[in-house]
mmCIF file of C-alpha atoms in Angstrom:
data_model
loop_
_atom_site.group_PDB
_atom_site.id
_atom_site.type_symbol
_atom_site.label_atom_id
_atom_site.label_comp_id
_atom_site.label_asym_id
_atom_site.label_seq_id
_atom_site.Cartn_x
_atom_site.Cartn_y
_atom_site.Cartn_z
ATOM 1 C CA MET A 1 69.165 -46.768 36.671
ATOM 2 C CA SER A 2 65.504 -47.816 36.927
ATOM 3 C CA ASP A 3 64.053 -51.033 38.283
ATOM 4 C CA ASP A 4 62.446 -51.670 34.875
ATOM 5 C CA SER A 5 65.824 -51.714 33.135
ATOM 6 C CA ASP A 6 67.159 -53.923 35.933
ATOM 7 C CA LYS A 7 64.762 -56.688 34.787
ATOM 8 C CA THR A 8 66.934 -57.241 31.719
ATOM 9 C CA PHE A 9 70.091 -57.852 33.729
ATOM 10 C CA GLN A 10 71.545 -61.315 34.054
ATOM 11 C CA LYS A 11 70.874 -62.363 37.664
ATOM 12 C CA THR A 12 72.114 -64.925 40.151
ATOM 13 C CA ASN A 13 69.774 -67.373 41.858
ATOM 14 C CA ASP A 14 69.187 -64.895 44.705
ATOM 15 C CA GLY A 15 67.979 -62.282 42.215
ATOM 16 C CA LYS A 16 71.005 -59.973 42.247
ATOM 17 C CA PRO A 17 72.581 -58.855 38.968
ATOM 18 C CA VAL A 18 75.961 -60.293 38.028
ATOM 19 C CA ALA A 19 76.528 -57.326 35.705
ATOM 20 C CA MET A 20 75.161 -53.804 35.585
ATOM 21 C CA GLU A 21 74.115 -54.016 31.937
ATOM 22 C CA ALA A 22 71.742 -55.880 29.643
ATOM 23 C CA ARG A 23 73.361 -58.637 27.570
ATOM 24 C CA ASP A 24 72.311 -60.269 24.320
ATOM 25 C CA GLN A 25 72.539 -64.006 23.729
ATOM 26 C CA ALA A 26 73.219 -65.851 20.463
ATOM 27 C CA GLU A 27 71.547 -69.116 19.518
ATOM 28 C CA ASP A 28 74.745 -71.039 20.318
ATOM 29 C CA GLY A 29 74.683 -69.794 23.919
ATOM 30 C CA ARG A 30 77.321 -67.070 23.676
ATOM 31 C CA ARG A 31 76.428 -63.897 25.553
ATOM 32 C CA TYR A 32 77.545 -60.434 24.436
ATOM 33 C CA SER A 33 78.430 -57.559 26.737
ATOM 34 C CA PRO A 34 78.180 -53.941 25.497
ATOM 35 C CA SER A 35 80.973 -52.912 27.864
ATOM 36 C CA VAL A 36 83.327 -55.604 26.523
ATOM 37 C CA ALA A 37 82.721 -54.333 22.993
ATOM 38 C CA ARG A 38 83.864 -50.897 24.189
ATOM 39 C CA ASN A 39 86.864 -51.874 26.293
ATOM 40 C CA ARG A 40 88.383 -54.988 24.720
ATOM 41 C CA GLU A 41 90.733 -53.147 22.356
ATOM 42 C CA PRO A 42 92.204 -50.890 25.083
ATOM 43 C CA ILE A 43 92.592 -53.931 27.357
ATOM 44 C CA LEU A 44 94.384 -55.814 24.576
ATOM 45 C CA GLU A 45 96.883 -52.965 24.300
ATOM 46 C CA VAL A 46 97.478 -53.076 28.049
ATOM 47 C CA PHE A 47 98.138 -56.815 27.830
ATOM 48 C CA ARG A 48 100.623 -56.295 25.026
ATOM 49 C CA GLU A 49 102.504 -53.508 26.787
ATOM 50 C CA HIS A 50 102.224 -54.308 30.495
ATOM 51 C CA VAL A 51 100.815 -57.775 31.230
ATOM 52 C CA GLY A 52 102.084 -60.327 28.736
ATOM 53 C CA GLU A 53 101.472 -62.047 25.406
ATOM 54 C CA THR A 54 102.318 -65.603 26.504
ATOM 55 C CA GLY A 55 101.640 -67.945 29.396
ATOM 56 C CA GLN A 56 98.856 -69.365 31.532
ATOM 57 C CA VAL A 57 96.058 -66.953 32.449
ATOM 58 C CA LEU A 58 93.357 -67.618 35.023
ATOM 59 C CA GLU A 59 90.350 -65.320 34.867
ATOM 60 C CA ILE A 60 88.208 -64.970 37.986
ATOM 61 C CA ALA A 61 84.570 -64.052 37.279
ATOM 62 C CA SER A 62 84.885 -64.426 33.512
ATOM 63 C CA GLY A 63 81.419 -63.043 32.787
ATOM 64 C CA THR A 64 80.319 -63.619 29.214
ATOM 65 C CA GLY A 65 83.707 -65.127 28.275
ATOM 66 C CA GLU A 66 84.329 -62.570 25.542
ATOM 67 C CA HIS A 67 87.569 -61.197 26.962
ATOM 68 C CA GLY A 68 89.241 -64.592 26.973
ATOM 69 C CA ALA A 69 88.047 -65.346 23.457
ATOM 70 C CA PHE A 70 89.158 -61.972 22.110
ATOM 71 C CA LEU A 71 92.556 -61.878 23.802
ATOM 72 C CA THR A 72 93.511 -65.443 22.894
ATOM 73 C CA GLU A 73 92.518 -64.793 19.284
ATOM 74 C CA ALA A 74 94.768 -61.725 19.214
ATOM 75 C CA LEU A 75 97.615 -63.252 21.246
ATOM 76 C CA PRO A 76 98.271 -66.768 19.894
ATOM 77 C CA GLN A 77 100.635 -67.816 22.708
ATOM 78 C CA LEU A 78 98.167 -67.061 25.487
ATOM 79 C CA ASN A 79 96.314 -69.879 27.275
ATOM 80 C CA TRP A 80 93.188 -68.726 29.122
ATOM 81 C CA THR A 81 91.189 -70.529 31.809
ATOM 82 C CA TYR A 82 87.640 -69.384 32.558
ATOM 83 C CA SER A 83 86.045 -69.497 36.005
ATOM 84 C CA ASP A 84 82.900 -68.121 37.591
ATOM 85 C CA ILE A 85 80.608 -68.669 40.535
ATOM 86 C CA ASP A 86 77.571 -68.009 38.312
ATOM 87 C CA THR A 87 76.025 -70.860 36.302
ATOM 88 C CA VAL A 88 74.655 -68.724 33.447
ATOM 89 C CA SER A 89 78.015 -67.036 32.997
ATOM 90 C CA ARG A 90 79.794 -70.390 32.844
ATOM 91 C CA GLU A 91 77.367 -71.539 30.144
ATOM 92 C CA SER A 92 78.318 -68.519 28.018
ATOM 93 C CA GLN A 93 82.019 -69.113 28.647
ATOM 94 C CA ALA A 94 81.635 -72.737 27.536
ATOM 95 C CA ALA A 95 79.886 -71.549 24.372
ATOM 96 C CA TRP A 96 82.751 -69.167 23.587
ATOM 97 C CA ARG A 97 85.234 -71.992 24.143
ATOM 98 C CA ARG A 98 83.310 -74.256 21.740
ATOM 99 C CA ALA A 99 83.191 -71.492 19.114
ATOM 100 C CA ALA A 100 86.924 -70.750 19.273
ATOM 101 C CA LEU A 101 89.119 -71.747 16.333
ATOM 102 C CA HIS A 102 91.878 -72.866 18.711
ATOM 103 C CA GLU A 103 92.230 -74.973 21.866
ATOM 104 C CA ARG A 104 93.690 -72.356 24.204
ATOM 105 C CA LEU A 105 90.471 -71.640 26.091
ATOM 106 C CA HIS A 106 89.909 -73.884 29.118
ATOM 107 C CA GLY A 107 87.197 -74.408 31.712
ATOM 108 C CA PRO A 108 84.932 -72.922 32.794
ATOM 109 C CA TYR A 109 85.428 -73.949 36.416
ATOM 110 C CA THR A 110 83.335 -73.081 39.433
ATOM 111 C CA VAL A 111 85.473 -70.811 41.615
ATOM 112 C CA ASP A 112 84.383 -68.740 44.597
ATOM 113 C CA ALA A 113 87.093 -66.079 44.856
ATOM 114 C CA SER A 114 86.339 -65.528 48.553
ATOM 115 C CA ALA A 115 87.098 -69.166 49.433
ATOM 116 C CA HIS A 116 90.370 -70.234 51.059
ATOM 117 C CA SER A 117 90.896 -72.751 48.256
ATOM 118 C CA TRP A 118 89.935 -72.273 44.619
ATOM 119 C CA GLY A 119 89.350 -75.967 44.056
ATOM 120 C CA PRO A 120 89.997 -77.056 40.459
ATOM 121 C CA VAL A 121 92.372 -74.148 39.707
ATOM 122 C CA GLU A 122 94.315 -74.333 42.969
ATOM 123 C CA TYR A 123 97.766 -74.859 41.436
ATOM 124 C CA PRO A 124 100.412 -72.807 43.276
ATOM 125 C CA GLY A 125 103.108 -71.470 40.970
ATOM 126 C CA HIS A 126 101.220 -72.434 37.818
ATOM 127 C CA TRP A 127 99.638 -69.156 36.749
ATOM 128 C CA ASP A 128 101.515 -66.396 34.915
ATOM 129 C CA VAL A 129 98.574 -64.004 35.176
ATOM 130 C CA ILE A 130 95.387 -63.866 37.237
ATOM 131 C CA VAL A 131 92.742 -61.561 35.786
ATOM 132 C CA SER A 132 89.642 -60.000 37.324
ATOM 133 C CA MET A 133 87.624 -57.415 35.416
ATOM 134 C CA ASN A 134 84.664 -55.468 36.781
ATOM 135 C CA MET A 135 84.166 -57.766 39.758
ATOM 136 C CA ILE A 136 85.335 -56.406 43.080
ATOM 137 C CA HIS A 137 82.918 -53.466 43.145
ATOM 138 C CA ILE A 138 79.908 -55.762 42.503
ATOM 139 C CA ALA A 139 80.739 -58.138 45.351
ATOM 140 C CA PRO A 140 81.314 -58.059 49.110
ATOM 141 C CA PHE A 141 84.789 -56.912 50.109
ATOM 142 C CA GLU A 142 85.558 -60.478 51.199
ATOM 143 C CA VAL A 143 85.761 -61.302 47.504
ATOM 144 C CA ALA A 144 88.515 -58.724 46.982
ATOM 145 C CA LEU A 145 90.336 -60.163 49.998
ATOM 146 C CA GLY A 146 90.060 -63.665 48.550
ATOM 147 C CA LEU A 147 91.122 -62.558 45.081
ATOM 148 C CA ILE A 148 94.280 -60.890 46.339
ATOM 149 C CA GLY A 149 95.058 -63.776 48.675
ATOM 150 C CA GLY A 150 94.613 -66.233 45.828
ATOM 151 C CA ALA A 151 96.943 -64.244 43.604
ATOM 152 C CA GLY A 152 99.598 -64.214 46.301
ATOM 153 C CA ARG A 153 99.161 -67.953 46.758
ATOM 154 C CA LEU A 154 98.935 -69.176 43.157
ATOM 155 C CA LEU A 155 100.915 -66.842 40.887
ATOM 156 C CA LYS A 156 104.370 -67.791 39.685
ATOM 157 C CA PRO A 157 107.236 -65.646 40.967
ATOM 158 C CA LYS A 158 107.014 -62.422 38.911
ATOM 159 C CA GLY A 159 103.484 -63.413 37.925
ATOM 160 C CA LYS A 160 100.922 -60.624 37.597
ATOM 161 C CA LEU A 161 97.480 -59.799 38.917
ATOM 162 C CA PHE A 162 95.501 -57.700 36.420
ATOM 163 C CA LEU A 163 92.478 -55.728 37.619
ATOM 164 C CA TYR A 164 90.167 -53.629 35.479
ATOM 165 C CA GLY A 165 87.309 -51.417 36.563
ATOM 166 C CA PRO A 166 86.406 -48.221 38.434
ATOM 167 C CA PHE A 167 88.513 -47.239 41.449
ATOM 168 C CA ALA A 168 88.975 -44.336 43.816
ATOM 169 C CA ARG A 169 92.551 -43.068 44.309
ATOM 170 C CA HIS A 170 93.911 -41.858 47.664
ATOM 171 C CA GLY A 171 90.402 -41.059 48.887
ATOM 172 C CA GLU A 172 89.436 -39.167 45.720
ATOM 173 C CA ILE A 173 86.832 -40.456 43.292
ATOM 174 C CA ALA A 174 85.555 -39.224 39.932
ATOM 175 C CA PRO A 175 81.972 -37.885 40.130
ATOM 176 C CA SER A 176 80.646 -40.538 37.752
ATOM 177 C CA ASN A 177 82.293 -43.297 39.802
ATOM 178 C CA ALA A 178 80.930 -41.802 43.030
ATOM 179 C CA GLU A 179 77.425 -41.842 41.549
ATOM 180 C CA PHE A 180 77.932 -45.423 40.371
ATOM 181 C CA SER A 181 79.210 -46.472 43.806
ATOM 182 C CA ALA A 182 76.175 -44.956 45.516
ATOM 183 C CA ASN A 183 73.924 -46.829 43.089
ATOM 184 C CA LEU A 184 75.710 -50.083 43.890
ATOM 185 C CA LYS A 185 75.453 -49.547 47.642
ATOM 186 C CA SER A 186 71.737 -48.869 47.298
ATOM 187 C CA ARG A 187 71.418 -52.347 45.806
ATOM 188 C CA ASP A 188 73.678 -54.032 48.343
ATOM 189 C CA PRO A 189 75.522 -52.119 51.089
ATOM 190 C CA ARG A 190 78.434 -54.567 50.788
ATOM 191 C CA TRP A 191 79.119 -53.398 47.217
ATOM 192 C CA GLY A 192 80.853 -50.235 46.045
ATOM 193 C CA VAL A 193 83.807 -48.772 44.174
ATOM 194 C CA ARG A 194 87.023 -49.574 46.073
ATOM 195 C CA ASP A 195 89.956 -47.276 46.770
ATOM 196 C CA LEU A 196 92.969 -48.684 44.973
ATOM 197 C CA ASP A 197 95.599 -47.053 47.187
ATOM 198 C CA GLN A 198 93.879 -47.264 50.564
ATOM 199 C CA GLN A 199 92.154 -50.659 50.279
ATOM 200 C CA ILE A 200 93.645 -52.801 47.505
ATOM 201 C CA VAL A 201 97.385 -52.054 47.393
ATOM 202 C CA PRO A 202 97.964 -52.546 51.146
ATOM 203 C CA LEU A 203 96.321 -55.967 50.977
ATOM 204 C CA ALA A 204 98.389 -56.863 47.921
ATOM 205 C CA GLU A 205 101.615 -55.876 49.642
ATOM 206 C CA GLU A 206 100.765 -58.163 52.558
ATOM 207 C CA VAL A 207 100.834 -61.193 50.226
ATOM 208 C CA GLY A 208 103.949 -60.168 48.295
ATOM 209 C CA LEU A 209 102.405 -58.258 45.390
ATOM 210 C CA ARG A 210 103.726 -54.872 44.340
ATOM 211 C CA LEU A 211 101.905 -52.258 42.266
ATOM 212 C CA GLN A 212 103.569 -52.057 38.841
ATOM 213 C CA GLN A 213 101.355 -49.943 36.601
ATOM 214 C CA VAL A 214 98.098 -48.017 36.721
ATOM 215 C CA ILE A 215 96.774 -47.166 33.272
ATOM 216 C CA GLU A 216 93.873 -44.784 32.735
ATOM 217 C CA MET A 217 91.155 -46.309 30.573
ATOM 218 C CA PRO A 218 87.935 -45.055 28.951
ATOM 219 C CA ALA A 219 84.938 -44.094 31.111
ATOM 220 C CA ASN A 220 87.019 -43.402 34.255
ATOM 221 C CA ASN A 221 88.135 -47.006 34.559
ATOM 222 C CA LEU A 222 91.654 -48.163 35.391
ATOM 223 C CA SER A 223 93.846 -51.074 34.379
ATOM 224 C CA VAL A 224 95.907 -52.111 37.393
ATOM 225 C CA VAL A 225 98.927 -54.431 37.202
ATOM 226 C CA LEU A 226 100.389 -55.909 40.388
ATOM 227 C CA GLN A 227 103.329 -58.305 40.355
ATOM 228 C CA ARG A 228 104.332 -61.076 42.731
ATOM 229 C CA GLN A 229 107.856 -60.439 43.942
ATOM 230 C CA ALA A 230 108.973 -63.973 44.869
#
């Protein structure tokens, strides 16, 4: 991926991309992600079969906001709360909330997943599902630690943590994901594709989450469902 193409990426204030893709923006402020257009239907099916069609969902690092808008439109008993550390992303999420034909999109709130408290969404036992898609590989590992800790702290008993993105498994990684991970590390050595079984699951088990399902998705991505036990 060239530096010239990187100029089109949405960036944080320190100049680092918040997504590894170019995104279009509508006049009303909604941003559009090419990857969401490709993966939203498979993710919807995973929600229907393995995550849930009702309840309170908190999304960490909501990006453009398209996933929340799409899933709540398809699942009319789902309430979705946006959050993000990035200002531009929150502006897009707010635009998607304004454009929705229902009132089941909430936020966006400023949440740093690596923090010990998540501020305005810090409601233990309130959340049925916590969602994070395509985040933990484009962030320091402290963010993954904070995400898992927050899920253990805030999910209802039997609540679920849903992760989506590229992962290694038991020390093995698909060639395309290995190439992607190397690209990420060249940008920031703290980034990189994580090993689900060696890095993520052990942390989850420490806070009372158990791996429930791993579903293979397009482009060597995985949907991962972990459930709080008590």
